[in-house]
Short mmCIF file of C-alpha atoms and ligand atoms in Angstrom, two decimals:
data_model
loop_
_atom_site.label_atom_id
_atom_site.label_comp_id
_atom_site.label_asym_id
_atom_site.label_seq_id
_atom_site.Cartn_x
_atom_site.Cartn_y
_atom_site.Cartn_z
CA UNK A 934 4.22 6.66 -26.58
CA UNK A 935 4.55 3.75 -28.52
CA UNK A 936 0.95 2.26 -27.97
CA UNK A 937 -1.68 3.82 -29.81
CA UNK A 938 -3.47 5.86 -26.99
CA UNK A 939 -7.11 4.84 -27.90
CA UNK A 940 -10.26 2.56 -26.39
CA UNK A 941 -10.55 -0.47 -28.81
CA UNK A 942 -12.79 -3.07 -27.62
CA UNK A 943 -12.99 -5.56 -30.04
CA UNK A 944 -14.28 -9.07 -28.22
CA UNK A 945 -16.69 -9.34 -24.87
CA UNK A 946 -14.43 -8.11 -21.64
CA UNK A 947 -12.86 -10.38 -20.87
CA UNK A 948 -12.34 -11.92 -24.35
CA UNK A 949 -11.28 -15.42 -25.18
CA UNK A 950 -7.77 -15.33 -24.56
CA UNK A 951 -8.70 -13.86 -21.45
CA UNK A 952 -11.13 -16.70 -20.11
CA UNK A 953 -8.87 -19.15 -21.00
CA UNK A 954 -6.26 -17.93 -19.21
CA UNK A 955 -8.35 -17.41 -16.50
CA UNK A 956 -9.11 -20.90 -16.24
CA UNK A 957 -5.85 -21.50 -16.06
CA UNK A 958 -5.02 -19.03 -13.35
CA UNK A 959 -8.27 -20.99 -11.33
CA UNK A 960 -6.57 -24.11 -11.42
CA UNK A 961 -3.16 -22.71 -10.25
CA UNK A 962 -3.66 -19.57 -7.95
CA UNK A 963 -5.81 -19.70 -5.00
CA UNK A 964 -9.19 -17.55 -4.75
CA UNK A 965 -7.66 -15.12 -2.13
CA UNK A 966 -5.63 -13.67 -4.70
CA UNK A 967 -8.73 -11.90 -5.88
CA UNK A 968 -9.34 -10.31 -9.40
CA UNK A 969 -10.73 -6.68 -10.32
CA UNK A 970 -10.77 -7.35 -14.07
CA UNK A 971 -9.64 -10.99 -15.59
CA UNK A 972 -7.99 -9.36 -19.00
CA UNK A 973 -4.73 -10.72 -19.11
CA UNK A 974 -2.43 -8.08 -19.67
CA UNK A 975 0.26 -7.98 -23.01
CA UNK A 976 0.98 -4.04 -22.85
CA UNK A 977 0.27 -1.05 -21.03
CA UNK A 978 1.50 2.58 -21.36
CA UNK A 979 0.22 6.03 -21.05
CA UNK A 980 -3.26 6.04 -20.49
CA UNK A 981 -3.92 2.45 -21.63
CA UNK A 982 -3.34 -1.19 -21.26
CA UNK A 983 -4.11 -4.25 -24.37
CA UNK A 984 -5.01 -7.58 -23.62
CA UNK A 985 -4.72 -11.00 -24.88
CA UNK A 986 -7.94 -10.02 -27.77
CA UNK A 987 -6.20 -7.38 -28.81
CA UNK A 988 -8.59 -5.00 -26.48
CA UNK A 989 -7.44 -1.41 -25.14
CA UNK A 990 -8.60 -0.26 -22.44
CA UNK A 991 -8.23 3.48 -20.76
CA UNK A 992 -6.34 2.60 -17.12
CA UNK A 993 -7.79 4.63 -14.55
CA UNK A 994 -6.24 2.25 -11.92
CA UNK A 995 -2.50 2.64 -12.40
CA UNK A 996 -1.97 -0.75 -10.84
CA UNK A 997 -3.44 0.70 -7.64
CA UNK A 998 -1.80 4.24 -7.49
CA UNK A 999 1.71 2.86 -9.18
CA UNK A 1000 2.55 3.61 -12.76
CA UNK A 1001 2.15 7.10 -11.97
CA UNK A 1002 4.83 8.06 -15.00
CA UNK A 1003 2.94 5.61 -17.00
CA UNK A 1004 3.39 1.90 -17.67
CA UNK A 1005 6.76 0.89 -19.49
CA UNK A 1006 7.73 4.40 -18.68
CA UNK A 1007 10.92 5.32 -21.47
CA UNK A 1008 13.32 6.27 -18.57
CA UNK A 1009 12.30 3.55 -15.91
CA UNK A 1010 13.01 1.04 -19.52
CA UNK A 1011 15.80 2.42 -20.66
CA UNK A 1012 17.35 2.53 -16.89
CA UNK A 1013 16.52 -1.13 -16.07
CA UNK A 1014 17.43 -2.18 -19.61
CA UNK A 1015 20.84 -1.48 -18.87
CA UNK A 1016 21.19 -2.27 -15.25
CA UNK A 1017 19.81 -6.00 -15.71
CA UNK A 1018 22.74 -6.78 -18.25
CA UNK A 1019 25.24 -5.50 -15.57
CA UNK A 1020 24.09 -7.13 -12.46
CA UNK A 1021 20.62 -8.47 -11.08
CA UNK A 1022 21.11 -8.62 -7.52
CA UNK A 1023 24.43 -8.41 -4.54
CA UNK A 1024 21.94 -8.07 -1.85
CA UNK A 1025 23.02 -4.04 -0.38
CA UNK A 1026 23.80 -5.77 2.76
CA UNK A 1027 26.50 -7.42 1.35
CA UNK A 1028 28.12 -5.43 -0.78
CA UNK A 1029 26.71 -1.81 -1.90
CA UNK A 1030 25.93 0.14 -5.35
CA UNK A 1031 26.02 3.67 -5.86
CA UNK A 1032 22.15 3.37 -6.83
CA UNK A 1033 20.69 2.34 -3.83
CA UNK A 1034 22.17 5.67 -2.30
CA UNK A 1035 21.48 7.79 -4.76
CA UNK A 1036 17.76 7.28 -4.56
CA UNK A 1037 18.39 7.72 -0.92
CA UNK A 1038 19.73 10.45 -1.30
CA UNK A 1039 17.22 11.67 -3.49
CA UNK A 1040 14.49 11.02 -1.06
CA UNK A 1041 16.29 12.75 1.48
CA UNK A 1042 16.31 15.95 -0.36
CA UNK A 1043 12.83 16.03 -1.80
CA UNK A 1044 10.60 14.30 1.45
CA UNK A 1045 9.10 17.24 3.45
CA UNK A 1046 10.95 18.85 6.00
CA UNK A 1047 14.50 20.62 5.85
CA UNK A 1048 15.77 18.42 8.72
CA UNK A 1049 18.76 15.81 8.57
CA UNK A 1050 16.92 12.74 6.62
CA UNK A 1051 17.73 9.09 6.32
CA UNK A 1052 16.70 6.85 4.24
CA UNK A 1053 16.73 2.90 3.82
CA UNK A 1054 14.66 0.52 1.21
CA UNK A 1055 12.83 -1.95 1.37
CA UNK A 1056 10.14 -4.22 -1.03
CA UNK A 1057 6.34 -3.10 -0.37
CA UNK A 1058 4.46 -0.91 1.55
CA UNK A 1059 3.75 -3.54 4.25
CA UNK A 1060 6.90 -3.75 5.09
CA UNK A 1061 8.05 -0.31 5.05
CA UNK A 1062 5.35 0.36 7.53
CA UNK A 1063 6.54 -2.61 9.62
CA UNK A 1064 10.13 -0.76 9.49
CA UNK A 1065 8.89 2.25 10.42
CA UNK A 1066 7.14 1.40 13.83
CA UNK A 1067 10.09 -1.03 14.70
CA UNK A 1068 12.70 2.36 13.98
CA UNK A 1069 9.95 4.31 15.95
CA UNK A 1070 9.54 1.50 19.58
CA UNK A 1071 13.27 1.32 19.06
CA UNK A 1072 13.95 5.29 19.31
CA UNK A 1073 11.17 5.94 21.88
CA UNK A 1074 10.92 2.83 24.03
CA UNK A 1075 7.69 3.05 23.99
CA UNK A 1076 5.14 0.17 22.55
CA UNK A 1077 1.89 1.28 21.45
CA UNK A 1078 1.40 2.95 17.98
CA UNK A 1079 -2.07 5.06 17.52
CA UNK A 1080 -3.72 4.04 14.11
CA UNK A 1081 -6.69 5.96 12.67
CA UNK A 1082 -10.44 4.49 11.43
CA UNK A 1083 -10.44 3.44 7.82
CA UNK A 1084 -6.79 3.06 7.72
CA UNK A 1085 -4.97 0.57 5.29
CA UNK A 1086 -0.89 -0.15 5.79
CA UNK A 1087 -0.62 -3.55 4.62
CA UNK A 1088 -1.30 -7.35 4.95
CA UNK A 1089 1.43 -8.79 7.20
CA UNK A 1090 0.48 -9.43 10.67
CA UNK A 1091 1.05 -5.90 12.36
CA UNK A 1092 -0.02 -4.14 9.15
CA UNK A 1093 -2.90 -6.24 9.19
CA UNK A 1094 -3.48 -4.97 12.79
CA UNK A 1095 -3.09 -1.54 11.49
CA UNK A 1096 -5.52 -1.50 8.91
CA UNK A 1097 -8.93 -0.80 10.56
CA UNK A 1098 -11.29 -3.26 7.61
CA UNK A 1099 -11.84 -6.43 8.59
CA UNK A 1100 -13.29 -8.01 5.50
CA UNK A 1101 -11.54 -9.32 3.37
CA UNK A 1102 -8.32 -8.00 5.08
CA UNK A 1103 -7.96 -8.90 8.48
CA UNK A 1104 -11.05 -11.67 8.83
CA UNK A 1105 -9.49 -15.15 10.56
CA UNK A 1106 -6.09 -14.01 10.50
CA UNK A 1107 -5.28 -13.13 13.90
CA UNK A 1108 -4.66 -12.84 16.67
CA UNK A 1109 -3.25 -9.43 15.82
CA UNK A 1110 -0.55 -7.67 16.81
CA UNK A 1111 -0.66 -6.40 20.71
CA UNK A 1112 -0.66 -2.27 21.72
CA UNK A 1113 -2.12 -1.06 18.86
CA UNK A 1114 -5.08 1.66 19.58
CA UNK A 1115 -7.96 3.33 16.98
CA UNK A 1116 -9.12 6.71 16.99
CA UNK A 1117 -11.32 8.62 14.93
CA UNK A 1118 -10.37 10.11 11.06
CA UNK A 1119 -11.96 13.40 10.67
CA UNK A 1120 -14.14 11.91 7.55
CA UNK A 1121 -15.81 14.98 6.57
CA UNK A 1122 -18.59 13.34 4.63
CA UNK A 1123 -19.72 11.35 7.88
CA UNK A 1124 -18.81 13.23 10.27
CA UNK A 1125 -21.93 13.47 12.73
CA UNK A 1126 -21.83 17.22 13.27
CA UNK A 1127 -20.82 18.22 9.66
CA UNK A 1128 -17.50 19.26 7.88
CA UNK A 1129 -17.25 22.54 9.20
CA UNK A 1130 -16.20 21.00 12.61
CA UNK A 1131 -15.33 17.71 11.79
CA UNK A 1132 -10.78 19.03 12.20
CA UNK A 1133 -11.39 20.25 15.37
CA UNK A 1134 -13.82 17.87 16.74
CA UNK A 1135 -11.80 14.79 14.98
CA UNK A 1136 -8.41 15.66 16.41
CA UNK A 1137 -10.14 16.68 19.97
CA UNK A 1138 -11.88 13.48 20.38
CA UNK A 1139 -8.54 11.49 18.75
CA UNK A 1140 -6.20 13.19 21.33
CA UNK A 1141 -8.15 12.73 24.50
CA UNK A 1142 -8.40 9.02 23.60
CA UNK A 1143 -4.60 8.45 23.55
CA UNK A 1144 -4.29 10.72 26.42
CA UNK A 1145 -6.98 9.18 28.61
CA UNK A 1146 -6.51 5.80 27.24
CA UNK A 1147 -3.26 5.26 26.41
CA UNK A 1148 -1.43 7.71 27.73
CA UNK A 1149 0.59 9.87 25.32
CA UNK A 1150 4.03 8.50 27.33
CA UNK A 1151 3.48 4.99 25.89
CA UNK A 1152 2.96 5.59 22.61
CA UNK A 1153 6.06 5.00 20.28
CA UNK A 1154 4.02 6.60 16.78
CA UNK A 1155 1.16 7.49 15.65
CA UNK A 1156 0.55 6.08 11.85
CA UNK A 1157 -1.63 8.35 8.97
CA UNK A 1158 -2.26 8.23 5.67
CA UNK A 1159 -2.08 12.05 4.61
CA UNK A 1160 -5.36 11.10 2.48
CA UNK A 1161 -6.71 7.87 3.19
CA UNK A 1162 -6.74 4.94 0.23
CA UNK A 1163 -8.08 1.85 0.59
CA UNK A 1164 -10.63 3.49 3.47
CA UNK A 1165 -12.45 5.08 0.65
CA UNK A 1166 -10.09 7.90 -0.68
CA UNK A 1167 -11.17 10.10 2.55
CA UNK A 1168 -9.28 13.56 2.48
CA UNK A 1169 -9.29 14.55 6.33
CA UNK A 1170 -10.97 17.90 7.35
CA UNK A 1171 -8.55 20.61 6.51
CA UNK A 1172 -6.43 21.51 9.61
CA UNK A 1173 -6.74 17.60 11.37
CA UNK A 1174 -3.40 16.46 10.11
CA UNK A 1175 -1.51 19.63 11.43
CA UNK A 1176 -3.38 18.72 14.70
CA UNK A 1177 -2.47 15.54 15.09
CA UNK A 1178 1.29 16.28 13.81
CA UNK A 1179 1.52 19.34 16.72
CA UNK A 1180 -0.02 17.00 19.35
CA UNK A 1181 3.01 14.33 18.41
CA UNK A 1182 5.75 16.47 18.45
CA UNK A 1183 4.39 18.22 21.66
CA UNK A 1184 4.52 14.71 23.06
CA UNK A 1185 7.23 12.74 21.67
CA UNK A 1186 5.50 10.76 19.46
CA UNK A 1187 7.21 9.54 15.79
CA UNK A 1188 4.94 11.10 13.18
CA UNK A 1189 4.69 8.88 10.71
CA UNK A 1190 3.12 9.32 6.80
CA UNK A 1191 1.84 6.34 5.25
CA UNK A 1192 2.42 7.73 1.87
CA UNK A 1193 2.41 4.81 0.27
CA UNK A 1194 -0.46 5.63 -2.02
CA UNK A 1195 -0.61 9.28 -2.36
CA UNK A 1196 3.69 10.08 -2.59
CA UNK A 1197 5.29 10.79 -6.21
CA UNK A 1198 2.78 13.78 -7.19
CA UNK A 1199 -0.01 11.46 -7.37
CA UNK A 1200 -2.30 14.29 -5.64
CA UNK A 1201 -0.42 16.99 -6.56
CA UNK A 1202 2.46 17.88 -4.52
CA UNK A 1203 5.18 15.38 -4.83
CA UNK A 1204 3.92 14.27 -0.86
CA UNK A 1205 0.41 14.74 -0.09
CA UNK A 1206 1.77 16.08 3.38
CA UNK A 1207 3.02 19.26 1.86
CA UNK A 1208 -0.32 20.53 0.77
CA UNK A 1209 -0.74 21.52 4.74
CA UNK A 1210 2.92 21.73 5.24
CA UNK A 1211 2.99 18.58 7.37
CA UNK A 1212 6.43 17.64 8.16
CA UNK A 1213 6.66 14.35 9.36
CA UNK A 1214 9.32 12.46 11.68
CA UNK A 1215 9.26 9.23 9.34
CA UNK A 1216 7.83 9.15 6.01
CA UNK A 1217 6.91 5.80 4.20
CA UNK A 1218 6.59 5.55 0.23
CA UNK A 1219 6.80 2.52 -1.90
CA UNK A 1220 3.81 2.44 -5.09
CA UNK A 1221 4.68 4.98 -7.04
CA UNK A 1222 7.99 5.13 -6.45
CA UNK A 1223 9.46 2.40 -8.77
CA UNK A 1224 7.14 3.07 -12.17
CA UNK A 1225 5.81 -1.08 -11.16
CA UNK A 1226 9.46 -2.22 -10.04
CA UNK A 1227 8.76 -3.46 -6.28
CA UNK A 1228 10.55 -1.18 -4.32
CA UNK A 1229 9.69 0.89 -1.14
CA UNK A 1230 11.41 3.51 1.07
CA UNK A 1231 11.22 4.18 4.71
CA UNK A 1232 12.82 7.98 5.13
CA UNK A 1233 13.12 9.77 8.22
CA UNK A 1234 15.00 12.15 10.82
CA UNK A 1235 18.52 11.39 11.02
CA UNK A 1236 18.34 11.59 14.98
CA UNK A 1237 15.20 9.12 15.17
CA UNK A 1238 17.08 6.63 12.33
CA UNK A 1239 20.33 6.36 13.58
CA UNK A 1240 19.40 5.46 16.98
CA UNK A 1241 18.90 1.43 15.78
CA UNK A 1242 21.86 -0.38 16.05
CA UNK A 1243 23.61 -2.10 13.33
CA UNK A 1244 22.21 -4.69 11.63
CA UNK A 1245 18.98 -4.07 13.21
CA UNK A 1246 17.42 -3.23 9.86
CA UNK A 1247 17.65 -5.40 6.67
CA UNK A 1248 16.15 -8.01 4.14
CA UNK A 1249 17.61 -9.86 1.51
CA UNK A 1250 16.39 -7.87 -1.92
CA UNK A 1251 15.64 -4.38 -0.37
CA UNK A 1252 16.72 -1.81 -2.86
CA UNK A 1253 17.29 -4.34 -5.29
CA UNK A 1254 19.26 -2.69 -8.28
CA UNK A 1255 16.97 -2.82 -10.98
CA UNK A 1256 14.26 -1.31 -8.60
CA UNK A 1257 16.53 1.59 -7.16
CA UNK A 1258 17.30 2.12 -11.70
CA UNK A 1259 13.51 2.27 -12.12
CA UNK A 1260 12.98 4.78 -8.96
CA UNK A 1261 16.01 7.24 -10.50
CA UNK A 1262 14.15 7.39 -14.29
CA UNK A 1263 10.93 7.88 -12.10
CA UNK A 1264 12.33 10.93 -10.97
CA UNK A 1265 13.42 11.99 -13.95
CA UNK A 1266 10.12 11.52 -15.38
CA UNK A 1267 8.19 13.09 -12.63
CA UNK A 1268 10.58 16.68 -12.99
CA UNK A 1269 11.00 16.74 -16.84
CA UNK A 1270 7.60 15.98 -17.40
CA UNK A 1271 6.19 18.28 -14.33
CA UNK A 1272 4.02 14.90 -13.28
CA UNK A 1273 3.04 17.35 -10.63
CA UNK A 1274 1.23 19.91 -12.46
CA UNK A 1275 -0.01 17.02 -14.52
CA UNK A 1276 -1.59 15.26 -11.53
CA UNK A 1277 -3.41 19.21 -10.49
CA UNK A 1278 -4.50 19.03 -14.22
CA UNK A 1279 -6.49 15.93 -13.76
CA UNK A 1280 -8.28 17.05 -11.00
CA UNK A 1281 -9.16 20.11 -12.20
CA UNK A 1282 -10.75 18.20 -15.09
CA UNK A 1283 -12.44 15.54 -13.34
CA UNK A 1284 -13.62 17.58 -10.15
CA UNK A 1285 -15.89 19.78 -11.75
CA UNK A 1286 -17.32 16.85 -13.88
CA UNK A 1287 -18.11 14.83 -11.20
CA UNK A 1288 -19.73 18.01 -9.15
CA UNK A 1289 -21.72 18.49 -11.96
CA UNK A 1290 -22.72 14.28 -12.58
CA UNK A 1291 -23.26 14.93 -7.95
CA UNK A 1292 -25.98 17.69 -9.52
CA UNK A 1293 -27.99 15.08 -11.49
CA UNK A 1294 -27.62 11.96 -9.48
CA UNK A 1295 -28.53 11.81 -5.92
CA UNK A 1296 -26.60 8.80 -5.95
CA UNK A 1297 -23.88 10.59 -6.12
CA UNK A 1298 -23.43 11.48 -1.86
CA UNK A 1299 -19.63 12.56 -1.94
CA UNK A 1300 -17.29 13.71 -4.60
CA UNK A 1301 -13.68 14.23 -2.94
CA UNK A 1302 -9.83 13.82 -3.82
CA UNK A 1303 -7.12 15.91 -4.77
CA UNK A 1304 -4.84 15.43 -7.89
CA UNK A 1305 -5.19 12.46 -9.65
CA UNK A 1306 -6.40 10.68 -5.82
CA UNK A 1307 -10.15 11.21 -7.15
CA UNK A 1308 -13.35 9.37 -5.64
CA UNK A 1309 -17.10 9.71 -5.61
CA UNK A 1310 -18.97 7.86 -2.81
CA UNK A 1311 -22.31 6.00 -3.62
CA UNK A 1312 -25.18 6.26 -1.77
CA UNK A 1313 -29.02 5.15 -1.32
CA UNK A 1314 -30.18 8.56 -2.87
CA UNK A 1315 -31.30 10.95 -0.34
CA UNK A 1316 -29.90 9.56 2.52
CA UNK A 1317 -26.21 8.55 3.29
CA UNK A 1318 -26.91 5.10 3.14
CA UNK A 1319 -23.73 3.29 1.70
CA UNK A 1320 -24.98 1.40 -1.83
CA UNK A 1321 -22.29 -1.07 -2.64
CA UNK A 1322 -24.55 -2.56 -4.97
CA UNK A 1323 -24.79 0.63 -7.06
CA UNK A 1324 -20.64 0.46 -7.18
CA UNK A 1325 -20.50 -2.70 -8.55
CA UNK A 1326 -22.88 -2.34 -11.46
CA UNK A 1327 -21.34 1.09 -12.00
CA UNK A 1328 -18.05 -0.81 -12.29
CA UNK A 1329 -19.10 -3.57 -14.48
CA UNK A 1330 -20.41 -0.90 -17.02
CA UNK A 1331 -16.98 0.61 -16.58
CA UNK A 1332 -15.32 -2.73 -17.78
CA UNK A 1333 -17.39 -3.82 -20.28
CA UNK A 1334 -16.85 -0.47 -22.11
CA UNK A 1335 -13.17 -0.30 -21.76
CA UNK A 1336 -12.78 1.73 -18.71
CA UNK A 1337 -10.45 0.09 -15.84
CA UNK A 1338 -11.74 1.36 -12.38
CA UNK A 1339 -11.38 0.44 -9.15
CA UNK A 1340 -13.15 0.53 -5.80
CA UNK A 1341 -12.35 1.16 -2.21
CA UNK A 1342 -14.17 2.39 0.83
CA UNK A 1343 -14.84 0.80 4.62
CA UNK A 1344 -18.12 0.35 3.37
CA UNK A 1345 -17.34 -0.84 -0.29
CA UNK A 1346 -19.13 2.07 -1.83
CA UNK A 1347 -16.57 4.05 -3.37
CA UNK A 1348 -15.22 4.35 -6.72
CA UNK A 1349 -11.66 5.64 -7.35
CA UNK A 1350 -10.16 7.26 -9.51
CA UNK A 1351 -6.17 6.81 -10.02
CA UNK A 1352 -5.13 7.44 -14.19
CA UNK A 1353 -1.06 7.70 -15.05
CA UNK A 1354 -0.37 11.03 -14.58
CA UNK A 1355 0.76 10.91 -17.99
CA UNK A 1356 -2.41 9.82 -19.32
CA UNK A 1357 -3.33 12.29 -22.30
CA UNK A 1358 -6.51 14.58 -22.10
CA UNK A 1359 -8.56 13.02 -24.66
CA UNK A 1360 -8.18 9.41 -22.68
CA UNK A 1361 -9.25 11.15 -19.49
CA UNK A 1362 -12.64 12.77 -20.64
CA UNK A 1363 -13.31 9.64 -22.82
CA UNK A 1364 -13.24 7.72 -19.51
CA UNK A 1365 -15.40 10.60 -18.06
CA UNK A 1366 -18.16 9.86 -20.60
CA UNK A 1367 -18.34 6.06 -19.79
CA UNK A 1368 -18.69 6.54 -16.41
CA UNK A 1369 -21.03 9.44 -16.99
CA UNK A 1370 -23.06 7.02 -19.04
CA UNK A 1371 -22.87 3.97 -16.37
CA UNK A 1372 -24.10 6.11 -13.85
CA UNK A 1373 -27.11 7.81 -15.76
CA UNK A 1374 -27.84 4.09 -16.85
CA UNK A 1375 -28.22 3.33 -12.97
C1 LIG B 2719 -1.46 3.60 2.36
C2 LIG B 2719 -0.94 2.21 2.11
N1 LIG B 2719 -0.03 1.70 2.98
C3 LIG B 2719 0.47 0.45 2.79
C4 LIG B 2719 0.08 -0.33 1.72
C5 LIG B 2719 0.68 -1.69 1.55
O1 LIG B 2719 1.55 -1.69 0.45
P1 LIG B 2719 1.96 -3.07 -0.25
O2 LIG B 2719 3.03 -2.67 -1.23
O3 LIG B 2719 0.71 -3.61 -0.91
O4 LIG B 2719 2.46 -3.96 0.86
C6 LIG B 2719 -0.86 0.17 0.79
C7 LIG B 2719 -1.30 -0.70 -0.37
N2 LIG B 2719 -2.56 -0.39 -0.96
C8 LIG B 2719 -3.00 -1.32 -1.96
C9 LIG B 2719 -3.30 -2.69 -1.38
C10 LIG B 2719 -3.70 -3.70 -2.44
C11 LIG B 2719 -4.11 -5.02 -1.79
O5 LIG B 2719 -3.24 -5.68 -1.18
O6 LIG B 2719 -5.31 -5.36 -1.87
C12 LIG B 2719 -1.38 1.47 1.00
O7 LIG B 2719 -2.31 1.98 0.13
#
């Protein structure tokens, strides 16, 4: 890795550079575009990224769950290097490259599920989602899609209508999209009756709603995230997901895997559905996918895909050829470098450290993830009492020493955990101590 894979803070975080730049960024971006950290980036790679006063700090954000091979990646470089001097854009649409269907193809083969796959691309998440419910009211006829509580798909308008947070996602926006319907996640950590019953209970109480209330004929899909993100990194109660997937098929419902933020190994498997063996009908990836290169893939069962007519699917830059270059060297990356047993690796380091930090601080309520998808949930100690306020000074102890991290959560009490995969060993348990330290500090 060409940048030296150390923590160098040399100025206040952010530095300078950085607050000037800021400024700058105040006077020409609006406030919505909100800011985690305001260090203005000049390079990233590994397990680190520099700013503009010559600062390094360890990345445990990955761009939100992206640069899963690692920023500047050598094969996603060396791939778009070339491809950029060749051509830049023909719009797929208009006239194809062999790209674009290799990475399809490449999908096709490694999504879950043996089945005839298709796949098409597309820019972001969002709209991969969006895809995915029009290909699924299109095959199906039907027009509500079933959502789940403390979901996150995206910030267009039915995404938006998806995603089950109001603030700051969904508040003012609407109206919302029409026919879509909530149920329950089975959040272990909250669930009123405890883990041990929250699958069975979860899916019950999820599958009488849409039968009593929706009425399983009328619903075109029924959207998941395999472990839920932005919602606060929930991992549903063993045995909900294959619940939910039986009840759809049994029905005629499109399964459909938001796995957006937990595809490409990132809690290792290469899809979070395989760790139940969870095939779905339509699987949607983008994130990780591209090594930072906006690209995003909508993959599903031949006979479900090929039912939309032509030219009923499209956009201008989907599968752009520099993004489909960067997606083929992810690949690469991901089965030279076994990302996967990488991304087991990382758990099994920061797991046990965290259980053991959950041992000495009751503010510790929840420690839960798999892979490199880690989180610890924050409570009022002794209760279950989100403490959002605890997060936040937890995170600004984080950034001031050189640690990036992130938050999530319905209640805004989680802290997440996403390093590259590649990130080396010594980075990872130097970030450990920090937030080890931030927390004790408390
Ligand atoms: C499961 C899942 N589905 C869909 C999406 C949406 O993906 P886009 O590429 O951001 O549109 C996400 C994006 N999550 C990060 C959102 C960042 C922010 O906007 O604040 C996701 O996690």
């Amino acid at each position: 890795m060409s940048i030296p894979q150390e923590r160098r803070v040399v100025t206040a975080i952010p530095g300078p550079k950085s607050q000037e730049l800021l400024a700058r960024k105040q006077a020409a971006v609006p406030p919505g575009i909100g800011t985690t950290l305001p260090v203005f980036v000049t390079r990233a790679g590994g397990g680190v990224v520099q700013d503009a006063d010559g600062n390094s700090l360890i990345d445990f954000g990955s761009g939100i769950a992206v640069t899963n091979v690692g920023n500047a990646a050598p094969k996603v470089v060396e791939r778009v290097q070339k491809q950029v001097a060749d051509f830049t854009h023909t719009c797929f649409m208009v006239t194809p490259y062999e790209s674009y269907v290799r990475v399809c193809e490449k999908l096709n083969e490694l999504t879950p599920g043996d089945h005839e796959k298709r796949t098409f691309l597309v820019n972001s998440g969002a709209e991969a989602v969006e895809n995915a419910v029009k290909i699924a009211r299109h095959a199906t006829g039907r027009p509500a899609v079933v959502v789940f509580d403390h979901g996150y798909h995206g910030r267009t308008l039915l995404t938006m209508t998806l995603t089950a947070k109001n603030m700051p996602y969904k508040h003012r926006f609407g109206p919302f999209a029409p026919e879509v319907y909530r149920v329950p996640l089975a959040y272990p950590y909250r669930w009123p009756t405890g883990p041990e019953n929250c699958a069975e209970e979860a899916a019950a109480e999820a599958i009488d709603l849409i039968t009593k209330q929706i009425g399983p004929d009328n619903v075109a899909a029924v959207v998941i995230e395999p472990i839920a993100g932005e919602g606060g990194f929930i991992v549903p109660a063993r045995g909900f997901l294959p619940r939910i997937a039986e009840f759809c098929r049994a029905n005629g419902i499109v399964f459909v895997a938001d796995e957006v933020q937990t595809g490409f190994a990132r809690t290792g498997d290469l899809f979070a559905c395989e760790d139940e063996g969870v095939v779905p009908d339509i699987i949607t990836t983008a994130k990780g996918i591209a090594g930072g290169l906006p690209l995003a893939a909508v993959t599903g069962r031949a006979e479900i895909m090929d039912r939309v007519h032509v030219g009923g699917l499209g956009g201008t830059y989907g599968g752009n050829p520099l993004a489909c270059e960067a997606a083929l060297g992810v690949l690469e990356t991901i089965e030279e470098e076994d990302l996967v047993a990488k991304a087991r690796r990382i758990g099994e380091i920061m797991l046990p450290r965290l259980k053991a930090l959950q041992e000495r601080f009751g503010v510790i309520g929840d420690v839960r993830g798999r892979g490199a998808m880690i989180a610890i949930e924050l409570v009022e100690p002794g209760t279950k009492e989100p403490n959002p306020t605890a997060v936040q000074e937890v995170v600004k102890r984080c950034h001031a020493e050189g640690l990036l991290v992130l938050t999530a959560g319905t209640y805004g009490n989680v802290l997440r955990f996403l390093p590259p995969l590649v990130i080396p060993e010594h980075l990872l348990e130097e970030g450990l101590g920090i937030l080890e330290k931030a927390i004790a500090e408390l």
